[in-house]
C-alpha atoms as a PDB file:
ATOM      1  CA  GLN A   1       5.799  18.829  -2.573  1.00  0.00           C
ATOM      2  CA  VAL A   2       4.355  15.428  -1.791  1.00  0.00           C
ATOM      3  CA  GLN A   3       6.877  12.723  -0.989  1.00  0.00           C
ATOM      4  CA  LEU A   4       6.217   9.056  -0.305  1.00  0.00           C
ATOM      5  CA  VAL A   5       9.193   6.981   0.788  1.00  0.00           C
ATOM      6  CA  GLU A   6       8.882   3.220   1.119  1.00  0.00           C
ATOM      7  CA  SER A   7      11.213   1.063   3.169  1.00  0.00           C
ATOM      8  CA  GLY A   8      11.440  -2.408   4.641  1.00  0.00           C
ATOM      9  CA  GLY A   9      11.620  -4.578   1.558  1.00  0.00           C
ATOM     10  CA  GLY A  10      13.969  -7.508   1.310  1.00  0.00           C
ATOM     11  CA  LEU A  11      14.449 -11.215   0.677  1.00  0.00           C
ATOM     12  CA  VAL A  12      12.376 -13.694   2.671  1.00  0.00           C
ATOM     13  CA  PRO A  13      11.711 -17.437   2.339  1.00  0.00           C
ATOM     14  CA  THR A  14       8.330 -18.832   1.409  1.00  0.00           C
ATOM     15  CA  GLY A  15       6.046 -18.642   4.419  1.00  0.00           C
ATOM     16  CA  GLY A  16       7.980 -15.792   5.958  1.00  0.00           C
ATOM     17  CA  SER A  17       6.835 -12.338   7.016  1.00  0.00           C
ATOM     18  CA  LEU A  18       7.861  -8.809   6.194  1.00  0.00           C
ATOM     19  CA  ARG A  19       6.571  -5.337   7.002  1.00  0.00           C
ATOM     20  CA  VAL A  20       7.016  -2.498   4.563  1.00  0.00           C
ATOM     21  CA  SER A  21       6.495   1.129   5.533  1.00  0.00           C
ATOM     22  CA  CYS A  22       5.704   4.324   3.683  1.00  0.00           C
ATOM     23  CA  ALA A  23       6.534   7.699   5.194  1.00  0.00           C
ATOM     24  CA  ALA A  24       4.544  10.580   3.741  1.00  0.00           C
ATOM     25  CA  SER A  25       5.249  14.290   3.711  1.00  0.00           C
ATOM     26  CA  GLY A  26       3.871  17.367   1.978  1.00  0.00           C
ATOM     27  CA  LEU A  27       0.206  16.417   2.311  1.00  0.00           C
ATOM     28  CA  PRO A  28      -2.449  16.443   5.060  1.00  0.00           C
ATOM     29  CA  PHE A  29      -1.864  12.766   5.707  1.00  0.00           C
ATOM     30  CA  THR A  30      -4.606  12.440   8.295  1.00  0.00           C
ATOM     31  CA  ASN A  31      -7.228  13.329   5.682  1.00  0.00           C
ATOM     32  CA  PHE A  32      -5.988  11.046   2.928  1.00  0.00           C
ATOM     33  CA  VAL A  33      -6.896   7.526   1.942  1.00  0.00           C
ATOM     34  CA  MET A  34      -3.722   5.542   1.203  1.00  0.00           C
ATOM     35  CA  GLY A  35      -3.019   2.513  -0.924  1.00  0.00           C
ATOM     36  CA  TRP A  36      -0.429  -0.153  -1.633  1.00  0.00           C
ATOM     37  CA  PHE A  37       0.192  -1.543  -5.098  1.00  0.00           C
ATOM     38  CA  ARG A  38       2.755  -3.953  -6.499  1.00  0.00           C
ATOM     39  CA  GLN A  39       4.346  -4.688  -9.833  1.00  0.00           C
ATOM     40  CA  ALA A  40       6.078  -7.921 -10.738  1.00  0.00           C
ATOM     41  CA  PRO A  41       8.500  -8.187 -13.688  1.00  0.00           C
ATOM     42  CA  GLY A  42       6.620  -8.264 -16.971  1.00  0.00           C
ATOM     43  CA  LYS A  43       3.273  -7.617 -15.310  1.00  0.00           C
ATOM     44  CA  GLU A  44       1.048  -4.620 -14.834  1.00  0.00           C
ATOM     45  CA  ARG A  45       0.877  -2.773 -11.546  1.00  0.00           C
ATOM     46  CA  GLU A  46      -1.860  -4.266  -9.388  1.00  0.00           C
ATOM     47  CA  PHE A  47      -3.810  -3.151  -6.362  1.00  0.00           C
ATOM     48  CA  VAL A  48      -2.915  -4.727  -3.019  1.00  0.00           C
ATOM     49  CA  ALA A  49      -4.674  -2.830  -0.227  1.00  0.00           C
ATOM     50  CA  SER A  50      -6.299   0.451   0.712  1.00  0.00           C
ATOM     51  CA  ILE A  51      -7.015   2.155   4.041  1.00  0.00           C
ATOM     52  CA  ASN A  52      -9.257   5.092   4.823  1.00  0.00           C
ATOM     53  CA  TRP A  53      -8.170   8.177   6.743  1.00  0.00           C
ATOM     54  CA  ASN A  54      -8.503   6.843  10.268  1.00  0.00           C
ATOM     55  CA  GLY A  55      -7.811   3.179   9.584  1.00  0.00           C
ATOM     56  CA  GLY A  56     -11.374   2.184  10.316  1.00  0.00           C
ATOM     57  CA  ARG A  57     -11.916   0.748   6.848  1.00  0.00           C
ATOM     58  CA  THR A  58      -9.615  -1.411   4.781  1.00  0.00           C
ATOM     59  CA  TYR A  59      -9.886  -3.341   1.542  1.00  0.00           C
ATOM     60  CA  TYR A  60      -7.673  -6.029   0.049  1.00  0.00           C
ATOM     61  CA  ALA A  61      -7.088  -7.764  -3.222  1.00  0.00           C
ATOM     62  CA  ASP A  62      -8.337 -11.340  -3.108  1.00  0.00           C
ATOM     63  CA  SER A  63      -4.794 -12.614  -3.664  1.00  0.00           C
ATOM     64  CA  VAL A  64      -3.583 -11.187  -0.338  1.00  0.00           C
ATOM     65  CA  LYS A  65      -6.719 -11.271   1.792  1.00  0.00           C
ATOM     66  CA  GLY A  66      -6.100 -13.006   5.097  1.00  0.00           C
ATOM     67  CA  ARG A  67      -2.317 -12.756   4.726  1.00  0.00           C
ATOM     68  CA  PHE A  68      -1.615  -9.017   4.436  1.00  0.00           C
ATOM     69  CA  THR A  69      -2.682  -6.235   6.795  1.00  0.00           C
ATOM     70  CA  ILE A  70      -2.620  -2.536   5.981  1.00  0.00           C
ATOM     71  CA  SER A  71      -2.457  -0.049   8.842  1.00  0.00           C
ATOM     72  CA  ARG A  72      -1.488   3.532   9.484  1.00  0.00           C
ATOM     73  CA  ASP A  73      -0.084   5.754  12.200  1.00  0.00           C
ATOM     74  CA  ASN A  74      -1.336   9.274  11.568  1.00  0.00           C
ATOM     75  CA  ALA A  75       0.925  10.691  14.271  1.00  0.00           C
ATOM     76  CA  LYS A  76       3.905   9.466  12.255  1.00  0.00           C
ATOM     77  CA  ASN A  77       2.446  10.119   8.782  1.00  0.00           C
ATOM     78  CA  THR A  78       3.192   6.502   7.963  1.00  0.00           C
ATOM     79  CA  VAL A  79       1.267   3.651   6.378  1.00  0.00           C
ATOM     80  CA  TYR A  80       2.326   0.029   6.786  1.00  0.00           C
ATOM     81  CA  LEU A  81       1.799  -3.257   5.003  1.00  0.00           C
ATOM     82  CA  GLN A  82       2.340  -6.344   7.143  1.00  0.00           C
ATOM     83  CA  MET A  83       2.826  -9.365   4.909  1.00  0.00           C
ATOM     84  CA  ASN A  84       2.562 -12.870   6.355  1.00  0.00           C
ATOM     85  CA  SER A  85       2.628 -16.332   4.789  1.00  0.00           C
ATOM     86  CA  LEU A  86       4.504 -14.922   1.841  1.00  0.00           C
ATOM     87  CA  LYS A  87       4.539 -16.825  -1.441  1.00  0.00           C
ATOM     88  CA  PRO A  88       6.901 -16.619  -4.416  1.00  0.00           C
ATOM     89  CA  GLU A  89       4.101 -14.989  -6.407  1.00  0.00           C
ATOM     90  CA  ASP A  90       4.188 -12.067  -3.955  1.00  0.00           C
ATOM     91  CA  THR A  91       7.596 -11.118  -5.353  1.00  0.00           C
ATOM     92  CA  ALA A  92       7.302  -7.595  -6.734  1.00  0.00           C
ATOM     93  CA  VAL A  93       8.180  -3.964  -6.230  1.00  0.00           C
ATOM     94  CA  TYR A  94       5.727  -2.574  -3.691  1.00  0.00           C
ATOM     95  CA  TYR A  95       4.541   1.022  -4.015  1.00  0.00           C
ATOM     96  CA  CYS A  96       2.510   3.186  -1.704  1.00  0.00           C
ATOM     97  CA  ALA A  97       0.228   5.788  -3.208  1.00  0.00           C
ATOM     98  CA  ALA A  98      -1.855   8.810  -2.265  1.00  0.00           C
ATOM     99  CA  PRO A  99      -4.625  10.523  -4.219  1.00  0.00           C
ATOM    100  CA  SER A 100      -4.478  14.119  -5.384  1.00  0.00           C
ATOM    101  CA  ARG A 101      -7.269  15.336  -3.133  1.00  0.00           C
ATOM    102  CA  ILE A 102      -9.098  14.680   0.095  1.00  0.00           C
ATOM    103  CA  THR A 103     -11.898  12.183  -0.379  1.00  0.00           C
ATOM    104  CA  ASN A 104     -14.935  11.126   1.611  1.00  0.00           C
ATOM    105  CA  PRO A 105     -13.644   9.891   5.011  1.00  0.00           C
ATOM    106  CA  THR A 106     -15.056   6.406   4.442  1.00  0.00           C
ATOM    107  CA  MET A 107     -13.861   6.086   0.869  1.00  0.00           C
ATOM    108  CA  LEU A 108     -11.361   3.483  -0.284  1.00  0.00           C
ATOM    109  CA  LEU A 109      -9.587   3.636  -3.636  1.00  0.00           C
ATOM    110  CA  THR A 110      -8.567   0.518  -5.521  1.00  0.00           C
ATOM    111  CA  ARG A 111      -7.593   1.692  -9.021  1.00  0.00           C
ATOM    112  CA  SER A 112      -4.180   3.077  -9.870  1.00  0.00           C
ATOM    113  CA  TYR A 113      -5.625   5.991 -11.857  1.00  0.00           C
ATOM    114  CA  GLU A 114      -7.327   7.215  -8.690  1.00  0.00           C
ATOM    115  CA  TYR A 115      -3.933   7.889  -7.147  1.00  0.00           C
ATOM    116  CA  GLU A 116      -1.744  10.853  -8.020  1.00  0.00           C
ATOM    117  CA  HIS A 117       1.328  10.446  -5.864  1.00  0.00           C
ATOM    118  CA  TRP A 118       3.608   7.405  -5.793  1.00  0.00           C
ATOM    119  CA  GLY A 119       6.690   6.365  -3.909  1.00  0.00           C
ATOM    120  CA  GLN A 120       9.817   4.985  -5.513  1.00  0.00           C
ATOM    121  CA  GLY A 121       8.959   1.442  -4.486  1.00  0.00           C
ATOM    122  CA  THR A 122      10.630  -1.202  -2.363  1.00  0.00           C
ATOM    123  CA  GLN A 123      11.599  -4.652  -3.630  1.00  0.00           C
ATOM    124  CA  VAL A 124      10.120  -7.711  -1.956  1.00  0.00           C
ATOM    125  CA  THR A 125      11.517 -11.060  -3.045  1.00  0.00           C
ATOM    126  CA  VAL A 126      10.140 -14.358  -1.767  1.00  0.00           C
ATOM    127  CA  SER A 127      12.398 -17.319  -2.373  1.00  0.00           C
ATOM    128  CA  SER A 128      10.924 -20.728  -3.122  1.00  0.00           C
END
């Protein structure tokens, strides 16, 4: 059974930094592209970042490019999202996600329907 468990959310002031983590189990993590999404109250879930199997390729939403960094530690089956220069509009529940199957090693996935497995989410609140 695939499990994704996020942690590290919290309350930070505008301009602050936070790192959220996602520990994965029940899947061959090393072979899987991983993604981060977020959902703010009253809004649809949106793509944040994606990372390929070995971390050699990443892709970001325009809204977070240059401020957020996705990374992974395959030895720990964990994917991270380092968030810097946080803004109030970054306030949301952050979810990590994994697809249902192994993909091309260079592939990145940016659409929620491409992911099968989701964590429970971790709340990030940026105060103004």
